[in-house]
Amino acid sequence: MDSIPPQLPVRSKVTVTAIPGDGIGPEVMRATQQVLAAADAQVEWEEALAGAEAFRRGIASGAPRETLDSIARTGVALKGPLETPVGHGEKSANVALRKTFEMYGNVRPVRELPGIRTPFSGRGIDFVVVRENVEDVYAGIEHMQTPGVAQCLKIITEVGCERILRLAAAVAEAEGRRKVTVATKANIMKLTEGMLKRVGEQVLAEYPSLSNEHMIVDNCAHQMVIRPEQFDVAVMTNMNGDILSDLAAGLVGGLGVAPSANLGDGVAMFEAVHGSAPQIAGKGIANPTALLLSALMMLRHVGDFATARRIEHALYVTLEEGRDLTGDIAREAEGVPTQQFVDRVIANLGRESALVPAREYRPIALKRWPQITWYRAASTRELVGVDVFVESERDPRAISITLQAAAEGSAFDLAMIGSRGAQVWPEVAGHTFLVDHFRARFMFREPPKGNGIAEITDLLQRIGRQHNWMHIEKLQRFDGADAYSKA
Ligand code: NAD
């Protein structure tokens, strides 16, 4: 290993909001700040509160106004883990921060680290998972439909897909990567997951330096385990990305060494993937590697590539040599205190590890999305029917008789009854387990003259005389294509 000359300091200081957080948060934050200071990173910290203490002070979001103001001012935050109190009805402060600043992109590098033994060691795993962070089932729109049937809406928007895909492409370009894998469940959820696939085909074609591919997300999970080297940048909707990014972190040593960035328009928040580890909090033995790696992403974000590189090499040398590691990654039985690990990393500043992948980083070219209500026009729109969701303990044939009677004299014919996505009337082969939640599909006999609302209201009143209906969905066609799933 050669020595690398100290880098020239960046001239102007960057102010960063530091949220130490809960549990081991303050310990790993202090450790990270020490290493950055020793490497002469030109960072000025503005410390801010969020998490358990904020909840104790009665701040329902877990993130006080001053903290939000600080992030809005600095545009960059380094954050320790925040506890989500269980059983008090409080929301997660993490989610509050992400949503307040619309940090729509979660970026998680997945890279093999020296000295961290895993079943995948030596495979040269080095990719990035880009996860949509604000849409999907995580929008949290849930309703009990009947006392025994729950529903969660999966909201996917075209512009949300475009944002995350352009971010994935920007990450690829910033890191000199070559391929973007769009992983979706488009084979089943053709409209929601299919939207990411479809928009991906359009948007990624605009990046000639990148190849792109589509992969069904369950196969993607399988491929990440059997041949993880094939991935470069993988982009996914929120829940798929949540699961697969944790799976990916497991390939290279687990949550304790996994960094991440949450990116939005004008705001970036960097944090370790792990939580507050309450069992070891206050003992001075936590591993600060994940937050330190997150801080390196932060330094690159503010353009200080040289200091990031210098610290990265010192960390790699420390892990490679295996001396003075914390208990969770120590090769010998005994680990050392956090401070001893920090001192070792600092002592290694200026040394170079041959194992740091050669990568020319450039700033991530984040597109600024105008603050408007995104409106997508269609050249033609038709209303062709309505799905009415009804609660009933009767069997499908009996329900069809009452619903057909209800539709008599209305503008609709009953076309189909479904149960949890399977057609149960008219009868088809097979056996569907029945619950008290049915979807009745009514089609207009002829196109409505106006907007169809009067006809739908009339139908609902007729159905309501015999059945409890919970919600309806209009069946529409946009630009000549069906805008609803088939039974
Ligand atoms: P956790 O990540 O805190 O702990 C999981 C295991 O990993 C524990 O054994 C812990 O001791 C160990 N561990 C984690 N980080 C470590 C580190 N840096 N050094 C050494 N060991 C480490 O997960 P959990 O126990 O499920 O969650 C605890 C709390 O953290 C919960 O309140 C949860 O809501 C919160 N949490 C916050 C975030 C966040 O702020 N982004 C993420 C996950 C969990």
XYZ file of C-alpha atoms and ligand atoms in Angstrom:
531
model
C 0.000 0.000 0.000
C 1.371 3.381 -0.998
C 0.904 6.657 0.737
C -1.251 9.193 -0.965
C -0.442 12.856 -0.537
C -2.785 14.905 1.626
C -5.398 16.562 -0.514
C -5.736 20.290 -0.850
C -8.568 21.454 1.387
C -11.731 22.674 -0.252
C -11.787 26.424 0.332
C -15.296 27.254 1.333
C -16.915 25.517 4.305
C -20.194 23.736 3.787
C -22.801 23.877 6.551
C -24.436 20.536 7.250
C -27.302 19.804 9.634
C -26.208 17.053 12.038
C -28.980 15.068 13.695
C -27.299 12.742 16.204
C -30.547 10.852 16.805
C -31.271 8.124 19.328
C -29.529 5.149 20.932
C -26.067 4.730 19.426
C -26.760 7.715 17.135
C -24.827 10.323 19.158
C -21.873 7.921 19.507
C -21.564 7.105 15.802
C -22.185 10.765 14.905
C -19.371 11.945 17.190
C -17.080 9.268 15.753
C -17.884 10.299 12.181
C -17.401 13.981 12.916
C -14.013 13.235 14.473
C -12.823 11.412 11.354
C -14.075 14.180 9.066
C -12.386 16.819 11.210
C -9.121 14.878 11.215
C -9.291 14.621 7.424
C -9.800 18.396 7.317
C -13.195 18.130 5.653
C -14.485 21.663 5.265
C -17.744 21.030 7.038
C -19.441 23.172 9.653
C -22.092 21.355 11.692
C -25.435 22.751 12.718
C -26.723 20.331 15.345
C -30.446 19.598 15.350
C -32.868 17.448 17.302
C -35.192 14.720 16.036
C -36.529 11.424 17.318
C -37.324 10.191 20.827
C -36.496 13.441 22.653
C -38.701 15.405 20.243
C -41.574 12.969 20.837
C -41.025 13.367 24.605
C -41.372 17.126 24.155
C -44.749 16.538 22.538
C -43.732 17.183 18.912
C -46.016 14.759 17.083
C -43.858 14.483 13.950
C -40.663 13.798 15.931
C -38.913 16.590 14.011
C -39.139 20.098 15.552
C -39.614 23.217 13.440
C -36.005 24.367 14.095
C -34.710 21.070 12.680
C -36.797 21.421 9.529
C -35.670 25.066 9.207
C -32.037 24.013 9.561
C -32.353 21.369 6.809
C -34.213 23.822 4.582
C -31.366 26.315 5.114
C -28.396 23.965 4.665
C -29.955 21.595 2.137
C -27.730 18.791 3.493
C -28.171 16.640 6.591
C -26.250 13.796 8.202
C -28.590 11.844 10.418
C -28.207 9.214 13.116
C -30.911 6.580 13.638
C -34.228 7.721 15.062
C -36.346 5.514 17.276
C -39.945 5.071 16.326
C -41.762 4.816 19.656
C -44.053 1.810 19.529
C -47.568 2.031 20.883
C -47.949 5.809 21.279
C -49.539 6.363 17.904
C -46.628 8.560 16.814
C -45.542 8.452 13.215
C -41.934 7.800 12.315
C -39.733 10.914 12.457
C -37.733 9.412 9.571
C -40.809 9.271 7.385
C -41.756 12.819 8.472
C -38.340 14.142 7.369
C -38.454 12.285 4.049
C -41.956 13.483 3.293
C -41.471 17.085 4.443
C -38.650 17.523 1.972
C -40.026 15.127 -0.639
C -36.825 13.126 -0.635
C -38.071 10.832 -3.338
C -34.927 8.864 -4.005
C -33.197 6.464 -1.649
C -29.723 5.551 -2.855
C -27.944 2.593 -1.298
C -24.487 1.523 -2.446
C -23.857 -2.193 -2.035
C -20.179 -2.886 -2.081
C -17.991 -5.589 -0.645
C -15.810 -4.213 2.145
C -12.390 -5.646 2.956
C -12.207 -7.734 6.091
C -15.973 -8.106 6.392
C -16.447 -11.830 5.874
C -19.694 -12.886 4.260
C -20.707 -15.943 2.207
C -20.201 -13.649 -0.812
C -16.706 -12.395 0.008
C -14.405 -12.233 -2.989
C -17.180 -11.861 -5.531
C -16.483 -8.160 -6.091
C -20.040 -7.041 -5.425
C -20.357 -3.357 -6.287
C -23.725 -1.931 -7.223
C -26.262 0.679 -6.185
C -29.945 0.213 -5.362
C -32.089 3.261 -6.158
C -35.450 3.028 -4.426
C -38.448 5.276 -4.864
C -39.073 6.689 -1.405
C -42.466 8.414 -1.194
C -45.072 6.633 -3.342
C -46.402 3.077 -3.593
C -48.118 1.353 -0.677
C -45.969 3.528 1.621
C -48.272 6.445 0.903
C -50.114 4.827 3.812
C -53.635 5.019 2.377
C -55.374 2.114 4.072
C -59.001 1.344 4.804
C -60.793 -1.551 6.427
C -63.368 -2.513 3.803
C -65.307 -4.850 6.039
C -64.485 -5.875 9.624
C -62.375 -8.682 8.143
C -60.969 -7.188 4.936
C -58.248 -4.531 4.753
C -57.114 -2.577 1.718
C -53.994 -0.514 0.987
C -53.742 1.659 -2.098
C -50.651 1.350 -4.250
C -50.166 4.792 -5.755
C -47.645 4.989 -8.585
C -47.390 8.116 -10.708
C -45.852 8.570 -14.117
C -43.855 11.596 -12.979
C -42.777 9.716 -9.830
C -41.430 6.957 -12.092
C -39.672 9.464 -14.297
C -38.045 11.150 -11.281
C -36.650 7.936 -9.847
C -35.487 6.659 -13.246
C -33.680 9.911 -14.013
C -32.106 9.749 -10.563
C -30.951 6.170 -11.235
C -29.451 7.318 -14.544
C -27.794 10.306 -12.845
C -26.290 8.036 -10.168
C -24.999 5.720 -12.899
C -23.443 8.613 -14.803
C -21.953 10.195 -11.653
C -20.204 6.938 -10.770
C -19.209 5.939 -14.293
C -21.516 2.933 -14.257
C -22.824 1.305 -17.428
C -26.112 -0.452 -16.794
C -29.467 0.281 -15.179
C -31.717 -2.646 -14.233
C -35.376 -1.741 -13.806
C -36.878 -4.369 -11.496
C -40.683 -4.521 -11.334
C -43.632 -6.801 -10.810
C -45.120 -5.586 -14.114
C -46.232 -9.104 -15.055
C -48.851 -8.987 -12.287
C -49.459 -5.285 -11.589
C -49.534 -4.123 -15.187
C -50.706 -0.591 -14.466
C -48.733 0.315 -11.313
C -45.514 -1.702 -11.562
C -45.962 -1.705 -15.327
C -45.707 2.068 -15.261
C -42.115 1.963 -13.980
C -41.257 -0.541 -16.704
C -42.933 1.481 -19.460
C -41.547 4.851 -18.347
C -38.157 3.179 -17.903
C -38.123 2.076 -21.540
C -38.823 5.643 -22.657
C -36.648 7.594 -20.222
C -33.570 5.371 -20.193
C -33.436 5.421 -24.000
C -32.353 9.059 -23.583
C -29.072 7.956 -21.952
C -26.967 6.452 -24.742
C -23.997 5.791 -22.463
C -26.131 3.444 -20.324
C -27.527 0.081 -21.252
C -30.760 -0.875 -19.567
C -32.735 -4.002 -18.917
C -35.955 -5.030 -17.253
C -36.074 -7.803 -14.696
C -39.069 -9.212 -12.835
C -38.425 -8.281 -9.228
C -38.665 -11.773 -7.738
C -36.085 -12.982 -10.230
C -34.059 -9.886 -9.324
C -34.002 -11.070 -5.679
C -32.868 -14.496 -6.900
C -30.237 -13.017 -9.229
C -28.903 -10.767 -6.458
C -28.127 -13.881 -4.464
C -26.852 -16.207 -7.186
C -25.004 -13.682 -9.385
C -24.799 -10.301 -7.612
C -21.818 -9.210 -9.725
C -24.125 -8.624 -12.713
C -25.755 -5.548 -11.157
C -24.580 -1.975 -11.604
C -27.582 0.230 -10.748
C -30.960 -1.333 -9.888
C -34.060 0.845 -9.633
C -37.363 -0.118 -7.993
C -40.641 1.097 -6.578
C -40.790 1.750 -2.847
C -41.687 -1.578 -1.276
C -39.683 -3.729 -3.668
C -36.734 -1.401 -3.139
C -37.153 -1.530 0.623
C -36.935 -5.309 0.651
C -34.263 -5.765 -2.000
C -31.990 -3.042 -0.649
C -31.930 -4.816 2.724
C -31.300 -8.115 0.959
C -28.460 -6.437 -0.945
C -27.009 -4.996 2.287
C -26.988 -8.545 3.655
C -24.748 -9.663 0.769
C -21.932 -7.370 1.860
C -22.018 -7.519 5.638
C -25.404 -6.360 6.828
C -27.147 -3.223 7.961
C -24.332 -2.267 10.330
C -22.014 -1.344 7.456
C -24.611 -0.099 4.941
C -24.804 3.625 4.082
C -27.597 5.473 2.322
C -28.702 8.800 0.909
C -32.187 10.262 0.653
C -32.305 12.716 -2.217
C -34.906 15.266 -3.222
C -35.048 18.586 -4.982
C -32.482 20.727 -3.253
C -32.264 18.573 -0.114
C -30.148 15.534 0.662
C -30.071 13.547 3.882
C -27.441 10.886 4.522
C -27.845 8.135 7.096
C -26.744 4.673 8.083
C -29.216 1.949 7.276
C -29.110 0.498 10.808
C -31.312 1.582 13.692
C -30.578 2.922 17.162
C -29.331 -0.436 18.538
C -30.681 0.293 22.045
C -29.027 -2.842 23.475
C -25.547 -1.385 23.019
C -26.339 2.346 23.302
C -24.156 4.276 25.738
C -21.565 1.504 25.961
C -19.125 3.100 23.527
C -18.874 -0.040 21.387
C -21.042 0.823 18.342
C -19.552 0.535 14.885
C -19.568 3.937 13.134
C -18.667 2.495 9.690
C -22.151 2.832 8.177
C -22.541 6.468 9.206
C -18.970 7.204 8.122
C -19.670 5.683 4.693
C -22.864 7.782 4.569
C -20.764 10.857 5.379
C -18.507 9.988 2.414
C -21.591 10.032 0.183
C -22.379 13.416 1.727
C -18.892 14.772 1.026
C -19.229 13.681 -2.607
C -22.638 15.291 -2.742
C -21.142 18.643 -1.687
C -18.313 18.180 -4.181
C -15.482 17.252 -1.801
C -14.409 14.144 -3.677
C -10.798 14.328 -2.498
C -11.572 14.181 1.239
C -14.125 11.436 0.657
C -11.515 9.393 -1.177
C -8.908 9.978 1.524
C -11.223 8.805 4.312
C -12.449 5.881 2.227
C -8.884 4.648 1.788
C -8.152 5.032 5.522
C -11.297 3.078 6.386
C -10.484 0.331 3.882
C -6.929 0.026 5.206
C -8.319 -0.270 8.744
C -10.825 -2.955 7.789
C -8.288 -4.785 5.655
C -5.654 -4.931 8.391
C -8.314 -5.992 10.872
C -6.758 -4.229 13.874
C -8.912 -2.238 16.289
C -12.313 -3.205 14.904
C -15.550 -2.968 16.898
C -17.115 -6.156 18.253
C -19.673 -6.624 15.499
C -16.969 -6.983 12.825
C -13.869 -7.920 14.822
C -12.175 -11.061 13.599
C -10.911 -11.938 17.071
C -13.499 -12.560 19.743
C -12.917 -9.200 21.425
C -13.823 -5.950 19.764
C -12.469 -2.549 20.733
C -14.358 0.582 21.835
C -15.677 2.920 19.146
C -13.003 5.496 20.038
C -10.148 3.060 19.458
C -11.537 2.220 16.000
C -11.876 5.939 15.234
C -8.292 6.579 16.361
C -7.119 3.776 14.067
C -8.972 5.175 11.045
C -7.546 8.631 11.767
C -4.050 7.186 12.113
C -4.518 5.544 8.704
C -5.450 8.794 6.938
C -2.993 9.237 4.089
C -2.553 5.517 3.468
C -4.016 3.911 0.379
C -5.803 0.618 -0.005
C -5.562 -1.282 -3.271
C -9.036 -2.625 -2.579
C -10.935 0.647 -2.985
C -12.495 0.274 -6.431
C -11.097 2.752 -8.939
C -14.053 4.968 -9.580
C -14.163 8.488 -10.898
C -16.996 10.198 -9.092
C -18.747 13.225 -10.484
C -21.565 15.199 -8.883
C -24.985 13.560 -9.302
C -26.773 15.757 -11.835
C -30.107 15.984 -10.027
C -32.881 17.389 -12.161
C -34.909 20.139 -10.497
C -38.603 19.405 -10.822
C -40.795 22.497 -11.018
C -43.256 23.014 -8.169
C -46.450 22.558 -10.131
C -49.350 20.172 -10.062
C -48.367 17.571 -12.630
C -51.203 17.069 -15.030
C -51.188 14.417 -17.715
C -53.723 15.019 -20.461
C -55.243 12.288 -22.628
C -56.433 12.928 -26.168
C -59.535 10.804 -25.574
C -61.303 9.662 -22.413
C -64.247 7.317 -22.198
C -66.197 6.162 -19.166
C -67.276 2.598 -19.894
C -68.407 1.265 -16.526
C -67.934 1.098 -12.794
C -66.641 -1.429 -10.272
C -68.707 -1.396 -7.074
C -67.223 -3.120 -4.031
C -69.899 -4.668 -1.861
C -69.962 -6.532 1.438
C -72.088 -9.655 1.436
C -72.233 -12.973 3.243
C -74.256 -14.525 0.398
C -72.861 -16.695 -2.385
C -71.980 -15.169 -5.786
C -75.034 -16.561 -7.586
C -77.390 -15.055 -4.992
C -75.508 -11.756 -5.124
C -75.725 -11.719 -8.939
C -79.507 -12.056 -8.759
C -79.906 -9.062 -6.433
C -77.365 -6.973 -8.343
C -78.948 -7.754 -11.714
C -82.311 -6.789 -10.251
C -80.764 -3.560 -8.921
C -79.335 -2.734 -12.372
C -82.657 -3.225 -14.110
C -83.835 0.150 -15.375
C -80.378 1.679 -14.750
C -77.822 2.565 -17.447
C -75.744 -0.529 -16.619
C -75.534 -4.277 -17.053
C -73.841 -6.457 -14.455
C -70.864 -7.963 -16.300
C -68.951 -9.850 -13.637
C -68.499 -10.443 -9.921
C -65.027 -11.020 -8.527
C -63.601 -12.008 -5.174
C -60.058 -10.845 -4.378
C -59.274 -10.572 -8.100
C -60.784 -13.900 -9.224
C -64.020 -14.082 -11.218
C -66.730 -15.902 -9.253
C -69.743 -14.996 -11.431
C -70.440 -15.972 -14.189
C -69.022 -19.189 -12.804
C -65.652 -20.340 -14.101
C -63.809 -23.573 -13.502
C -61.927 -23.914 -10.251
C -62.589 -23.162 -6.647
C -62.352 -19.701 -5.122
C -62.340 -19.329 -1.362
C -65.013 -16.757 -0.623
C -64.934 -13.839 1.786
C -67.537 -11.116 2.344
C -65.910 -8.669 -0.076
C -66.995 -8.684 -3.719
C -66.261 -6.526 -6.715
C -69.269 -6.117 -9.000
C -68.385 -4.872 -12.463
C -71.120 -2.905 -14.228
C -70.691 -1.773 -17.829
C -72.646 1.064 -19.467
C -75.119 -0.305 -22.008
C -74.341 2.679 -24.181
C -71.873 5.516 -23.664
C -73.217 8.114 -21.202
C -74.222 11.458 -22.698
C -72.633 13.566 -19.980
C -70.015 12.708 -17.372
C -71.903 9.595 -16.220
C -72.154 10.750 -12.586
C -75.969 10.801 -12.529
C -76.089 7.239 -13.872
C -73.510 6.006 -11.337
C -75.315 7.729 -8.455
C -78.579 6.151 -9.556
C -76.939 2.707 -9.673
C -75.392 3.121 -6.214
C -78.721 4.063 -4.731
C -80.315 0.985 -6.243
C -77.500 -1.289 -4.974
C -77.508 0.401 -1.564
C -81.061 -0.754 -0.924
C -79.825 -4.359 -0.663
C -76.096 -4.258 -0.146
C -73.510 -2.353 1.833
C -71.127 -0.943 -0.774
C -67.758 0.432 0.362
C -66.221 2.126 -2.618
C -66.374 2.378 -6.367
C -63.840 2.675 -9.151
C -64.692 4.188 -12.486
C -63.761 2.048 -15.482
C -62.166 4.401 -17.974
C -60.322 4.283 -21.236
C -57.571 6.829 -21.859
C -56.268 7.367 -25.396
C -58.271 4.337 -26.519
C -56.716 1.915 -24.010
C -58.429 0.245 -21.057
C -57.322 1.982 -17.848
C -58.304 -0.829 -15.498
C -57.306 -4.403 -14.859
C -59.333 -7.318 -16.162
C -60.903 -9.838 -13.822
P -31.036 -1.979 14.727
O -30.385 -1.721 13.411
O -30.988 -0.871 15.705
O -30.326 -3.234 15.401
C -30.250 -4.533 14.770
C -29.039 -5.294 15.331
O -27.827 -4.765 14.784
C -28.866 -5.187 16.839
O -28.292 -6.390 17.304
C -27.862 -4.060 16.999
O -27.130 -4.116 18.214
C -26.964 -4.251 15.798
N -26.397 -2.987 15.304
C -27.041 -2.041 14.557
N -26.218 -1.031 14.286
C -25.034 -1.327 14.841
C -23.793 -0.649 14.880
N -23.605 0.530 14.287
N -22.772 -1.228 15.570
C -22.944 -2.426 16.147
N -24.088 -3.123 16.130
C -25.128 -2.574 15.486
O -32.533 -2.439 14.439
P -33.793 -2.573 15.425
O -33.342 -3.160 16.742
O -34.816 -3.238 14.653
O -34.287 -1.074 15.677
C -34.018 -0.312 16.858
C -34.673 1.059 16.715
O -34.119 1.757 15.613
C -36.185 1.021 16.489
O -36.775 2.051 17.278
C -36.334 1.359 15.027
O -37.551 2.017 14.762
C -35.163 2.290 14.798
N -34.678 2.307 13.395
C -34.353 3.506 12.879
C -33.838 3.585 11.591
C -33.490 4.944 11.031
O -33.470 5.916 11.760
N -33.201 5.048 9.735
C -33.639 2.428 10.846
C -33.961 1.196 11.412
C -34.473 1.148 12.695
